[in-house]
Each structure stands twice: as C-alpha cells, then as structure tokens.
C-alpha cells in the first residue's frame, strides 16, 4: 500500500516542481508572485494525516531546497516545510470549517503561506541568510500571500483530485 | 493503541526534523555532495527552462507592462496609433527585437570599455519565495563563464555570477539583499558600498565622513582585484535621495539602479576586462530634448490687389 502511494506521489511532486521551475519562474510577477509548488505542498498537507503531511513536507521542502534559486542552506526549507505541513494538517484535520470547505482551505493556505514565509525569514536570520529590509520582506510576504489567495481556488480541485488519486482517499474538495 | 500511534507520529516528526537539521549542518560545513545536488537539479532543469523560455517569451513581459501602465499612459496613447499599423508584424518580432536592442546596447557598453564578453539569454527568473533575486542564463562553463564574474545589461551593472554550471549560470541580481558592490562617484571619486534592497533602488553607504554626495551623482563600479567579481568603471545608478542624519558616521543615500530588472532578456558576462581602466567613459549620456523645428511664414501684402 505504502509502495503504491509513494510510487504515485513521487512523480506528482516532481511534475509540479518542474512546472514551478520551468513555467511559473519565467514570470516576474508584481508583489513577489506565487509558487504553485508551495501551494501544492500545503494543500497536500491539509488533505493528509499529520504523519503523511510531515513526510510530504520533508519531500517538498527538500525539493524547494534543491531549487537553483533557493537562497538558504539545503535543509532550511525542509525544516520549515516539515513544521508547517505537520501544523497545517494537525490544525486542519477534524475542523470541518477548514477541511470540507474550499473557501476555508483557501484562506487557511494563504495564512499558512504568510506564516511559513515569516518562519523562513526568522530561521534565515538565525542562519545568516540575507533577506532584505523589513519593509521589503513584509511587502513580498503579503504579496505572495495575496497571490496565493487568488490562485489557490484555481488549483485546489486539481490538487485535491491528485491527492485522492495518489493516496486513495476521499478528501475531494 | 492510541498512545502507540501518537508515539510513532512523534518519533517520525523527530526523525524528520533531525534529518533536516543534519542537512543544514552538512551544507553550512560545505559538504560537496549537497552542493552537487543543487547543481544536478539545475543541469536537469536547464533544457526544460530553455524550452519553456522560448514558448513563454511572448507572454513574459505582460505583467511588467501592466504594472507600469499608469506611469506610461501618455506614451502608450501616443504609440497606440503607430502600433495599429505594425501590430501584425510586431507580434512575431517584438520579442526578438527587444532582445536585439538589449544586445546592441550591452555590446556598445562592453565595446567602449574594451571588455571581452559572453552574451546570453535569460531563461528563467528565480522564485521570490526565498527573498532572493536571481536569473538563470543559457551560458555556462563551456562558454568560458566562471563564478564571480561581472554581468552587464545595456545600461549598466546587472549582477554577478553566483553559480556556474556546464551550460547555464545563476546570476545574483544587483537588487538581491545579499548583493554588495564597491562604488565610486563619477567626478569626485568618493567611494562607498552599494547594497541591494530587493527593488530597483539600492542603498549607498559612503566610507569617508569628510565627503558629500548629492542628488544626481552617478555611481560607477570601483573594480576588484583581478577584475573579479567586478570590473571597474561600469555604471551602476544615480543618487535619488541623500540621508544627512546627524547621528550617522558617514552619509548614506538611496540610489536608482540603471538596469531595468523586470525586462531583462539578454545580458553579457565579462570574461576578460581591458588593462586600461575606462574611468568615467561609460557614464550614460543624458537624453537630449528633441529640437522642435519652427517655421516662420512672412506674408507681404500685394501692391495691386487682384479683383
């Protein structure tokens, strides 16, 4: 069962990561733009159990660390994504206002993006990664969160079906 | 049973977190395997990025154009009439022409300074989720590019080669918060350090408290030992605001960078600089107002009016 889930999930993660690096990164969008892979990883986490979310957070964080444009040391995004994915799943599971409701999921994901980015900045500061002035960081973080709010409803049904297909669950939104 | 499940869950979480911390430690200690992993990702992605760049290029500048719509409305109105006639041709050639123009201006700049350059197309913009400002170009070690080489655009400095792979390179833009460059003010030769701020404006910190900087002063790169990472004399930007805080040890200023980072299509990497410092020769000329021709008509009344 686990082998089947892993063999189906891995290409899905790699495909979305490829889309992010090859297509989405071609555009320099105002306000920092959005990361389709970031949104995908968080949606995947909210639809999964905390254990699976932590594992998928590890995998997605590792891929984000391997992105050539990542600025921090390898492992920084991994650490942040494990914590974020686990927390999202932990707080989202059992809360029908969030999990069963697409609008709830969208707002939850946007808030999660905002908090995760802040965590990245704080951990980056501890690790000596330069992220710019406070104002610029705040603007970029708010920009990315707002973009997430806009694009998440577009991708949510696709990601939900992919999750359902790969993990054989009934968590369609 | 429930306790056992929770215990396993906690154990898994701890194992994953420890693994992440282990990766961070290895990377900070400079273990080559991890650096190779990022390099491998770029090697795998670069052919796809190149293909993606070709396919997406017609739509690439759309969002940038939308952002500047308010500021350039008058210009757009003026150009709209001309564009209607040329639209069909322009649709196919717009992207190629823009890149050609950028290439021409960057070659002019490099030619004046006597720099030997390698030209490359921008094939990917970095994701801003990590707050870094990078681009990927389609030339690497096979074209003679090495780490810490200066990267130019038509109007001035663009950034520095951060990582180099066989057929691609990662460029840290001058807007990156980690970017630092030693600059001098054209004319007065005062020196300072310019830092990126995540946008097109940079922050200048003068090193000498006896000197003054004023709005409009042009900044040029000071150059580095063996011309790496920076060749001397390349225009960086001009001063737009000066901070004269009483408590500051030396003056600081806000600088507008010459390069328009949102429309980068072609850049040049300086692989060899001339032995002669170009001095202030590369400072961009200020645009001259176009003279408006005046036509004067003299009317002389006819001596014998016709009937």
Tab-separated table of C-alpha atoms in Angstrom:
chain	number	residue	atom	x	y	z
A	1	UNK	CA	0.000	0.000	0.000
A	2	UNK	CA	2.738	2.424	1.033
A	3	UNK	CA	4.819	1.456	-2.021
A	4	UNK	CA	1.876	2.216	-4.299
A	5	UNK	CA	1.219	5.564	-2.583
A	6	UNK	CA	4.878	6.531	-2.788
A	7	UNK	CA	5.236	5.480	-6.421
A	8	UNK	CA	2.197	7.590	-7.350
A	9	UNK	CA	3.026	10.593	-5.153
A	10	UNK	CA	6.673	10.969	-6.212
A	11	UNK	CA	6.028	11.720	-9.916
A	12	UNK	CA	3.215	14.096	-8.936
A	13	UNK	CA	5.560	16.079	-6.658
A	14	UNK	CA	8.318	16.091	-9.292
A	15	UNK	CA	5.883	17.180	-12.013
A	16	UNK	CA	4.506	20.126	-10.013
A	17	UNK	CA	8.070	21.098	-9.015
A	18	UNK	CA	9.016	21.019	-12.709
A	19	UNK	CA	6.030	23.220	-13.601
A	20	UNK	CA	7.145	25.720	-10.954
A	21	UNK	CA	10.766	25.847	-12.139
A	22	UNK	CA	10.122	25.715	-15.889
A	23	UNK	CA	6.918	27.727	-16.326
A	24	UNK	CA	5.965	29.809	-13.272
A	25	UNK	CA	9.529	31.029	-12.635
A	26	UNK	CA	9.629	32.515	-16.157
A	27	UNK	CA	7.341	35.324	-14.981
A	28	UNK	CA	8.415	38.127	-12.693
A	29	UNK	CA	5.059	38.965	-11.190
A	30	UNK	CA	4.355	42.104	-9.163
A	31	UNK	CA	4.394	41.639	-5.392
A	32	UNK	CA	6.619	38.561	-5.492
A	33	UNK	CA	4.217	36.331	-7.425
A	34	UNK	CA	3.241	32.876	-6.222
A	35	UNK	CA	4.745	29.433	-6.002
A	36	UNK	CA	2.468	26.741	-7.366
A	37	UNK	CA	4.650	24.067	-5.743
A	38	UNK	CA	4.440	25.775	-2.356
A	39	UNK	CA	0.632	25.909	-2.617
A	40	UNK	CA	0.536	22.295	-3.798
A	41	UNK	CA	2.634	21.112	-0.838
A	42	UNK	CA	0.406	22.920	1.653
A	43	UNK	CA	-2.827	21.690	0.025
A	44	UNK	CA	-1.411	18.158	0.082
A	45	UNK	CA	-0.634	18.585	3.791
A	46	UNK	CA	-4.085	19.871	4.723
A	47	UNK	CA	-5.709	16.889	2.996
A	48	UNK	CA	-3.429	14.341	4.709
A	49	UNK	CA	-2.970	12.955	8.195
A	50	UNK	CA	-0.273	14.709	10.275
A	51	UNK	CA	2.214	11.848	9.711
A	52	UNK	CA	1.785	11.866	5.928
A	53	UNK	CA	1.846	15.684	5.985
A	54	UNK	CA	5.182	15.675	7.800
A	55	UNK	CA	6.616	13.205	5.264
A	56	UNK	CA	5.286	15.186	2.281
A	57	UNK	CA	6.580	18.363	3.949
A	58	UNK	CA	10.022	16.778	4.121
A	59	UNK	CA	9.912	15.809	0.431
A	60	UNK	CA	8.554	19.150	-0.785
A	61	UNK	CA	10.958	21.119	1.430
A	62	UNK	CA	13.885	19.122	0.078
A	63	UNK	CA	12.801	19.871	-3.491
A	64	UNK	CA	12.444	23.587	-2.637
A	65	UNK	CA	15.959	23.477	-1.177
A	66	UNK	CA	17.266	21.877	-4.366
A	67	UNK	CA	15.764	24.660	-6.483
A	68	UNK	CA	18.705	26.573	-8.015
A	69	UNK	CA	17.178	29.891	-6.960
A	70	UNK	CA	16.873	28.910	-3.268
A	71	UNK	CA	18.964	31.261	-1.155
A	72	UNK	CA	19.398	29.460	2.156
A	73	UNK	CA	21.373	26.347	3.056
A	74	UNK	CA	19.986	22.974	1.948
A	75	UNK	CA	17.710	21.791	4.728
A	76	UNK	CA	16.244	25.172	5.675
A	77	UNK	CA	13.093	24.801	3.560
A	78	UNK	CA	12.976	21.116	4.560
A	79	UNK	CA	12.844	22.046	8.230
A	80	UNK	CA	10.271	24.797	7.709
A	81	UNK	CA	8.038	22.662	5.488
A	82	UNK	CA	8.044	19.720	7.931
A	83	UNK	CA	6.865	22.043	10.698
A	84	UNK	CA	4.333	23.883	8.502
A	85	UNK	CA	2.855	20.778	6.889
A	86	UNK	CA	2.518	18.985	10.214
A	87	UNK	CA	0.942	22.041	11.851
A	88	UNK	CA	-1.469	22.616	8.955
A	89	UNK	CA	-2.597	19.022	8.989
A	90	UNK	CA	-2.815	18.962	12.784
A	91	UNK	CA	-4.979	22.090	12.993
A	92	UNK	CA	-6.908	21.377	9.793
A	93	UNK	CA	-7.854	17.742	10.407
A	94	UNK	CA	-11.122	17.379	12.253
A	95	UNK	CA	-12.039	21.008	11.661
A	96	UNK	CA	-14.791	20.780	9.077
A	97	UNK	CA	-14.909	24.569	8.714
A	98	UNK	CA	-11.490	24.283	7.157
A	99	UNK	CA	-11.104	20.850	5.615
A	100	UNK	CA	-14.501	20.397	4.000
A	101	UNK	CA	-14.852	23.947	2.776
A	102	UNK	CA	-12.918	25.208	-0.293
A	103	UNK	CA	-13.100	28.832	0.874
A	104	UNK	CA	-11.851	27.801	4.284
A	105	UNK	CA	-8.992	25.852	2.707
A	106	UNK	CA	-8.058	28.840	0.519
A	107	UNK	CA	-7.866	31.237	3.460
A	108	UNK	CA	-6.105	28.635	5.581
A	109	UNK	CA	-3.471	28.055	2.868
A	110	UNK	CA	-2.914	31.809	2.400
A	111	UNK	CA	-2.442	32.279	6.127
A	112	UNK	CA	-0.106	29.269	6.164
A	113	UNK	CA	1.949	30.747	3.317
A	114	UNK	CA	2.267	34.017	5.238
A	115	UNK	CA	3.343	32.311	8.466
A	116	UNK	CA	5.704	29.921	6.641
A	117	UNK	CA	7.425	32.815	4.869
A	118	UNK	CA	7.826	34.637	8.189
A	119	UNK	CA	9.294	31.452	9.692
A	120	UNK	CA	11.670	31.240	6.726
A	121	UNK	CA	12.830	34.829	7.326
A	122	UNK	CA	13.341	34.244	11.050
A	123	UNK	CA	15.226	30.963	10.538
A	124	UNK	CA	17.177	32.620	7.712
A	125	UNK	CA	18.217	35.420	10.061
A	126	UNK	CA	19.460	32.818	12.551
A	127	UNK	CA	21.396	31.015	9.804
A	128	UNK	CA	22.867	34.220	8.361
A	129	UNK	CA	20.763	34.361	5.175
A	130	UNK	CA	20.147	37.939	3.985
A	131	UNK	CA	16.535	38.546	3.041
A	132	UNK	CA	16.449	42.348	2.735
A	133	UNK	CA	14.885	45.168	4.682
A	134	UNK	CA	11.898	44.631	6.960
A	135	UNK	CA	9.625	46.644	4.668
A	136	UNK	CA	10.639	44.726	1.559
A	137	UNK	CA	10.211	41.356	3.319
A	138	UNK	CA	6.788	42.394	4.595
A	139	UNK	CA	5.687	43.578	1.139
A	140	UNK	CA	6.898	40.372	-0.535
A	141	UNK	CA	5.289	38.172	2.120
A	142	UNK	CA	1.962	39.978	1.861
A	143	UNK	CA	2.233	39.909	-1.960
A	144	UNK	CA	2.883	36.154	-2.052
A	145	UNK	CA	0.006	35.532	0.392
A	146	UNK	CA	-2.410	37.612	-1.694
A	147	UNK	CA	-1.349	35.840	-4.891
A	148	UNK	CA	-1.905	32.547	-3.069
A	149	UNK	CA	-5.389	33.703	-2.102
A	150	UNK	CA	-6.127	34.432	-5.770
A	151	UNK	CA	-4.675	31.325	-7.419
A	152	UNK	CA	-5.430	28.638	-4.813
A	153	UNK	CA	-9.129	28.273	-5.853
A	154	UNK	CA	-7.937	27.612	-9.425
A	155	UNK	CA	-5.545	24.831	-8.467
A	156	UNK	CA	-7.433	23.407	-5.483
A	157	UNK	CA	-9.708	20.973	-7.410
A	158	UNK	CA	-6.727	19.653	-9.417
A	159	UNK	CA	-4.532	19.169	-6.354
A	160	UNK	CA	-7.404	17.603	-4.444
A	161	UNK	CA	-8.005	15.050	-7.236
A	162	UNK	CA	-4.290	14.300	-7.478
A	163	UNK	CA	-4.208	13.676	-3.726
A	164	UNK	CA	-7.262	11.468	-3.972
A	165	UNK	CA	-5.685	9.532	-6.852
A	166	UNK	CA	-2.271	9.075	-5.242
A	167	UNK	CA	-3.272	8.323	-1.671
A	168	UNK	CA	-6.601	6.643	-2.452
A	169	UNK	CA	-8.530	8.859	-0.035
A	170	UNK	CA	-11.914	10.536	-0.256
A	171	UNK	CA	-10.804	14.042	0.501
A	172	UNK	CA	-12.074	15.727	-2.673
A	173	UNK	CA	-12.882	19.409	-2.320
B	1	UNK	CA	-3.040	1.611	20.857
B	2	UNK	CA	-3.777	5.304	20.608
B	3	UNK	CA	-0.689	6.088	22.687
B	4	UNK	CA	1.362	3.838	20.398
B	5	UNK	CA	0.110	5.741	17.309
B	6	UNK	CA	0.900	9.110	18.852
B	7	UNK	CA	4.316	7.837	19.913
B	8	UNK	CA	5.096	6.715	16.354
B	9	UNK	CA	3.888	10.040	15.000
B	10	UNK	CA	6.156	11.953	17.377
B	11	UNK	CA	9.079	9.683	16.564
B	12	UNK	CA	8.569	10.256	12.821
B	13	UNK	CA	8.420	14.017	13.345
B	14	UNK	CA	11.612	13.974	15.414
B	15	UNK	CA	13.424	11.831	12.830
B	16	UNK	CA	12.410	14.199	10.007
B	17	UNK	CA	13.405	17.339	11.928
B	18	UNK	CA	16.752	15.817	12.900
B	19	UNK	CA	17.327	14.888	9.231
B	20	UNK	CA	16.619	18.487	8.167
B	21	UNK	CA	18.976	19.855	10.831
B	22	UNK	CA	21.583	17.326	9.688
B	23	UNK	CA	21.237	18.592	6.100
B	24	UNK	CA	21.605	22.229	7.250
B	25	UNK	CA	24.728	21.343	9.240
B	26	UNK	CA	26.266	19.478	6.304
B	27	UNK	CA	25.517	22.345	3.919
B	28	UNK	CA	26.896	25.015	6.265
B	29	UNK	CA	30.054	22.923	6.656
B	30	UNK	CA	30.420	22.946	2.861
B	31	UNK	CA	29.933	19.241	2.110
B	32	UNK	CA	30.327	18.864	-1.648
B	33	UNK	CA	27.570	16.255	-2.107
B	34	UNK	CA	24.841	18.737	-1.237
B	35	UNK	CA	26.289	21.442	-3.488
B	36	UNK	CA	26.379	18.816	-6.249
B	37	UNK	CA	22.690	18.054	-5.649
B	38	UNK	CA	21.677	21.659	-6.399
B	39	UNK	CA	23.993	21.639	-9.401
B	40	UNK	CA	22.394	18.391	-10.596
B	41	UNK	CA	18.915	19.906	-10.321
B	42	UNK	CA	19.983	22.855	-12.451
B	43	UNK	CA	21.588	20.530	-15.026
B	44	UNK	CA	18.352	18.531	-15.299
B	45	UNK	CA	16.135	21.615	-15.398
B	46	UNK	CA	18.124	23.776	-17.821
B	47	UNK	CA	16.957	22.141	-21.116
B	48	UNK	CA	13.342	22.415	-19.949
B	49	UNK	CA	13.861	26.028	-18.800
B	50	UNK	CA	15.343	26.862	-22.196
B	51	UNK	CA	12.374	25.305	-23.982
B	52	UNK	CA	9.955	26.985	-21.580
B	53	UNK	CA	11.609	30.339	-22.186
B	54	UNK	CA	11.033	30.026	-25.937
B	55	UNK	CA	7.398	29.004	-25.545
B	56	UNK	CA	6.515	31.551	-22.864
B	57	UNK	CA	8.512	34.528	-24.154
B	58	UNK	CA	5.549	36.239	-25.937
B	59	UNK	CA	3.670	36.473	-22.614
B	60	UNK	CA	6.668	37.126	-20.401
B	61	UNK	CA	6.512	40.915	-20.217
B	62	UNK	CA	2.746	41.094	-19.868
B	63	UNK	CA	2.675	41.595	-16.108
B	64	UNK	CA	5.526	44.090	-16.166
B	65	UNK	CA	3.657	46.109	-18.779
B	66	UNK	CA	0.505	46.047	-16.678
B	67	UNK	CA	2.431	47.303	-13.617
B	68	UNK	CA	3.815	50.307	-15.484
B	69	UNK	CA	0.579	51.135	-17.264
B	70	UNK	CA	-0.247	54.159	-15.111
B	71	UNK	CA	3.172	55.740	-15.483
B	72	UNK	CA	3.388	55.306	-19.219
B	73	UNK	CA	-0.205	56.025	-20.149
B	74	UNK	CA	0.630	59.099	-22.189
B	75	UNK	CA	3.345	57.265	-24.015
B	76	UNK	CA	1.042	54.342	-24.695
B	77	UNK	CA	-1.632	56.656	-26.074
B	78	UNK	CA	0.904	58.220	-28.414
B	79	UNK	CA	2.208	54.875	-29.588
B	80	UNK	CA	-1.181	53.224	-29.986
B	81	UNK	CA	-1.824	54.822	-33.358
B	82	UNK	CA	1.536	53.691	-34.704
B	83	UNK	CA	1.151	50.245	-33.243
B	84	UNK	CA	-2.125	49.574	-35.018
B	85	UNK	CA	-0.353	49.637	-38.373
B	86	UNK	CA	2.501	47.434	-37.272
B	87	UNK	CA	0.706	45.085	-34.913
B	88	UNK	CA	0.692	42.049	-37.158
B	89	UNK	CA	4.406	42.259	-37.851
B	90	UNK	CA	5.255	43.312	-34.353
B	91	UNK	CA	3.542	40.344	-32.699
B	92	UNK	CA	6.018	37.993	-34.290
B	93	UNK	CA	9.080	40.143	-33.953
B	94	UNK	CA	8.557	42.062	-30.710
B	95	UNK	CA	10.476	39.694	-28.515
B	96	UNK	CA	13.370	39.237	-30.940
B	97	UNK	CA	13.674	42.994	-31.476
B	98	UNK	CA	13.704	43.728	-27.747
B	99	UNK	CA	16.470	41.210	-27.215
B	100	UNK	CA	18.405	42.596	-30.169
B	101	UNK	CA	18.157	46.108	-28.735
B	102	UNK	CA	19.355	44.935	-25.350
B	103	UNK	CA	22.186	43.035	-27.017
B	104	UNK	CA	23.198	46.065	-29.072
B	105	UNK	CA	23.301	48.383	-26.075
B	106	UNK	CA	25.211	45.911	-23.931
B	107	UNK	CA	27.729	45.342	-26.738
B	108	UNK	CA	28.111	49.121	-27.106
B	109	UNK	CA	28.848	49.386	-23.397
B	110	UNK	CA	31.292	46.465	-23.410
B	111	UNK	CA	32.918	47.693	-26.630
B	112	UNK	CA	33.558	51.190	-25.230
B	113	UNK	CA	35.218	49.702	-22.162
B	114	UNK	CA	37.146	47.076	-24.130
B	115	UNK	CA	35.603	44.204	-22.182
B	116	UNK	CA	35.557	40.710	-23.642
B	117	UNK	CA	32.021	39.454	-23.042
B	118	UNK	CA	29.891	36.367	-23.472
B	119	UNK	CA	26.288	37.150	-24.337
B	120	UNK	CA	23.493	35.007	-23.002
B	121	UNK	CA	19.718	34.861	-22.941
B	122	UNK	CA	17.761	34.885	-19.688
B	123	UNK	CA	15.981	31.534	-19.475
B	124	UNK	CA	14.482	31.735	-16.012
B	125	UNK	CA	13.732	34.191	-13.231
B	126	UNK	CA	14.299	32.949	-9.688
B	127	UNK	CA	11.366	32.331	-7.359
B	128	UNK	CA	10.915	35.104	-4.829
B	129	UNK	CA	9.656	32.810	-2.060
B	130	UNK	CA	13.245	32.743	-0.715
B	131	UNK	CA	13.502	36.567	-0.979
B	132	UNK	CA	16.466	36.183	-3.350
B	133	UNK	CA	16.696	37.992	-6.704
B	134	UNK	CA	18.287	35.768	-9.325
B	135	UNK	CA	18.083	34.893	-13.011
B	136	UNK	CA	19.350	31.901	-14.951
B	137	UNK	CA	21.156	32.418	-18.273
B	138	UNK	CA	21.825	29.913	-21.052
B	139	UNK	CA	25.638	30.036	-20.962
B	140	UNK	CA	27.980	28.316	-18.540
B	141	UNK	CA	31.486	26.951	-18.151
B	142	UNK	CA	31.569	25.737	-21.770
B	143	UNK	CA	31.256	29.386	-22.877
B	144	UNK	CA	34.088	30.466	-20.564
B	145	UNK	CA	31.967	31.769	-17.704
B	146	UNK	CA	33.307	31.329	-14.184
B	147	UNK	CA	31.987	32.135	-10.722
B	148	UNK	CA	32.190	35.789	-9.566
B	149	UNK	CA	32.233	37.436	-12.986
B	150	UNK	CA	30.509	40.762	-13.652
B	151	UNK	CA	27.201	40.670	-15.522
B	152	UNK	CA	26.112	43.668	-17.600
B	153	UNK	CA	22.959	44.844	-19.312
B	154	UNK	CA	22.752	47.686	-21.826
B	155	UNK	CA	22.711	50.482	-19.274
B	156	UNK	CA	24.966	49.161	-16.566
B	157	UNK	CA	25.603	46.520	-14.000
B	158	UNK	CA	23.108	43.676	-13.651
B	159	UNK	CA	24.704	41.408	-11.101
B	160	UNK	CA	27.363	38.820	-10.540
B	161	UNK	CA	27.715	35.135	-11.448
B	162	UNK	CA	26.711	33.272	-8.289
B	163	UNK	CA	26.843	29.687	-9.537
B	164	UNK	CA	28.034	28.305	-12.844
B	165	UNK	CA	27.093	25.010	-14.468
B	166	UNK	CA	28.138	23.466	-17.780
B	167	UNK	CA	25.507	25.176	-19.964
B	168	UNK	CA	23.784	27.584	-17.585
B	169	UNK	CA	24.696	30.101	-14.880
B	170	UNK	CA	22.832	31.533	-11.919
B	171	UNK	CA	23.171	35.305	-11.645
B	172	UNK	CA	22.650	37.188	-8.395
B	173	UNK	CA	20.959	40.450	-9.409
B	174	UNK	CA	22.069	43.808	-8.040
B	175	UNK	CA	18.670	44.020	-6.345
B	176	UNK	CA	19.356	40.942	-4.188
B	177	UNK	CA	19.570	41.854	-0.478
B	178	UNK	CA	22.903	39.980	-0.262
B	179	UNK	CA	24.436	41.930	-3.168
B	180	UNK	CA	27.306	44.314	-2.282
B	181	UNK	CA	29.466	46.327	-4.658
B	182	UNK	CA	32.204	48.890	-4.098
B	183	UNK	CA	31.332	52.072	-5.997
B	184	UNK	CA	32.847	55.496	-6.639
B	185	UNK	CA	31.063	58.688	-7.508
B	186	UNK	CA	31.901	59.850	-11.020
B	187	UNK	CA	33.933	63.030	-10.909
B	188	UNK	CA	34.559	63.372	-7.188
B	189	UNK	CA	35.957	59.810	-6.834
B	190	UNK	CA	34.396	59.382	-3.384
B	191	UNK	CA	33.978	55.730	-2.533
B	192	UNK	CA	31.243	53.741	-0.852
B	193	UNK	CA	29.411	50.447	-0.714
B	194	UNK	CA	26.126	49.892	-2.506
B	195	UNK	CA	23.738	47.199	-1.222
B	196	UNK	CA	20.700	45.685	-2.908
B	197	UNK	CA	17.326	46.231	-1.276
B	198	UNK	CA	15.031	43.863	-3.152
B	199	UNK	CA	13.829	46.570	-5.526
B	200	UNK	CA	15.338	48.792	-8.229
B	201	UNK	CA	16.664	51.194	-5.612
B	202	UNK	CA	19.887	50.436	-3.754
B	203	UNK	CA	21.393	51.763	-0.555
B	204	UNK	CA	24.723	53.619	-0.668
B	205	UNK	CA	26.958	53.958	2.390
B	206	UNK	CA	29.893	56.307	1.954
B	207	UNK	CA	33.131	55.283	3.639
B	208	UNK	CA	34.535	58.738	4.339
B	209	UNK	CA	32.742	61.183	6.663
B	210	UNK	CA	34.557	64.179	5.150
B	211	UNK	CA	32.898	63.887	1.746
B	212	UNK	CA	29.451	64.761	0.469
B	213	UNK	CA	27.129	63.165	-2.008
B	214	UNK	CA	24.320	64.963	-3.802
B	215	UNK	CA	21.209	64.023	-5.742
B	216	UNK	CA	22.032	63.191	-9.358
B	217	UNK	CA	25.562	61.930	-8.700
B	218	UNK	CA	26.391	58.965	-10.931
B	219	UNK	CA	27.898	55.834	-9.376
B	220	UNK	CA	30.401	53.589	-11.144
B	221	UNK	CA	31.833	50.253	-10.041
B	222	UNK	CA	35.244	50.552	-8.374
B	223	UNK	CA	36.515	47.235	-9.614
B	224	UNK	CA	38.053	44.310	-7.754
B	225	UNK	CA	41.414	42.598	-7.637
B	226	UNK	CA	41.927	40.748	-10.965
B	227	UNK	CA	38.563	42.221	-12.073
B	228	UNK	CA	36.544	39.658	-10.153
B	229	UNK	CA	33.821	39.931	-9.053
B	230	UNK	CA	33.597	43.453	-10.506
B	231	UNK	CA	35.290	45.192	-13.405
B	232	UNK	CA	35.905	48.927	-12.917
B	233	UNK	CA	34.030	51.829	-14.478
B	234	UNK	CA	30.648	50.204	-15.131
B	235	UNK	CA	27.654	52.496	-14.459
B	236	UNK	CA	25.596	51.293	-11.501
B	237	UNK	CA	22.999	54.009	-10.884
B	238	UNK	CA	22.442	57.571	-9.741
B	239	UNK	CA	21.641	59.132	-6.379
B	240	UNK	CA	17.972	60.000	-5.838
B	241	UNK	CA	17.968	60.907	-2.135
B	242	UNK	CA	20.587	61.715	0.478
B	243	UNK	CA	20.285	60.918	4.167
B	244	UNK	CA	22.008	63.553	6.291
B	245	UNK	CA	21.120	62.138	9.713
B	246	UNK	CA	23.027	63.943	12.439
B	247	UNK	CA	23.986	60.740	14.264
B	248	UNK	CA	25.370	58.916	11.214
B	249	UNK	CA	29.142	58.436	10.963
B	250	UNK	CA	29.133	58.882	7.180
B	251	UNK	CA	26.489	59.925	4.670
B	252	UNK	CA	24.146	57.369	3.164
B	253	UNK	CA	21.965	57.690	0.089
B	254	UNK	CA	19.288	55.998	-1.973
B	255	UNK	CA	20.372	55.021	-5.467
B	256	UNK	CA	18.248	54.304	-8.532
B	257	UNK	CA	19.856	51.452	-10.467
B	258	UNK	CA	20.240	51.940	-14.222
B	259	UNK	CA	19.244	48.412	-15.211
B	260	UNK	CA	15.555	47.625	-15.600
B	261	UNK	CA	15.479	44.190	-13.988
B	262	UNK	CA	11.881	43.402	-14.893
B	263	UNK	CA	12.578	43.317	-18.642
B	264	UNK	CA	15.921	41.535	-18.795
B	265	UNK	CA	16.121	39.399	-21.923
B	266	UNK	CA	19.797	39.406	-22.862
B	267	UNK	CA	22.824	40.015	-20.632
B	268	UNK	CA	26.594	39.912	-21.065
B	269	UNK	CA	29.100	38.296	-18.744
B	270	UNK	CA	32.517	39.979	-18.680
B	271	UNK	CA	35.039	37.167	-19.112
B	272	UNK	CA	38.044	39.484	-19.543
B	273	UNK	CA	38.470	43.190	-18.844
B	274	UNK	CA	40.807	45.589	-20.633
B	275	UNK	CA	44.071	46.502	-18.906
B	276	UNK	CA	43.105	50.164	-19.003
B	277	UNK	CA	40.520	51.423	-16.514
B	278	UNK	CA	37.735	53.040	-18.583
B	279	UNK	CA	37.352	55.782	-15.948
B	280	UNK	CA	34.167	57.790	-16.448
B	281	UNK	CA	33.852	56.928	-20.152
B	282	UNK	CA	30.866	54.596	-19.671
B	283	UNK	CA	28.560	57.081	-17.946
B	284	UNK	CA	25.294	57.060	-19.897
B	285	UNK	CA	24.590	60.288	-21.747
B	286	UNK	CA	21.638	62.304	-20.515
B	287	UNK	CA	18.790	62.251	-23.067
B	288	UNK	CA	18.733	65.426	-25.155
B	289	UNK	CA	15.366	67.046	-25.800
B	290	UNK	CA	14.411	66.713	-29.467
B	291	UNK	CA	14.517	70.164	-31.123
B	292	UNK	CA	11.150	71.264	-32.436
B	293	UNK	CA	11.518	72.925	-35.863
B	294	UNK	CA	9.930	76.359	-36.058
B	295	UNK	CA	8.555	77.511	-39.375
B	296	UNK	CA	8.066	81.263	-39.811
B	297	UNK	CA	5.921	82.497	-42.676
B	298	UNK	CA	6.154	86.113	-43.737
B	299	UNK	CA	3.133	87.472	-45.566
B	300	UNK	CA	3.682	90.555	-47.663
B	301	UNK	CA	0.568	92.359	-48.952
B	302	UNK	CA	0.402	92.559	-52.717
B	303	UNK	CA	0.885	96.162	-54.077
B	304	UNK	CA	-2.019	95.842	-56.516
B	305	UNK	CA	-4.861	93.738	-55.133
B	306	UNK	CA	-6.479	91.495	-57.733
B	307	UNK	CA	-10.072	91.924	-58.453
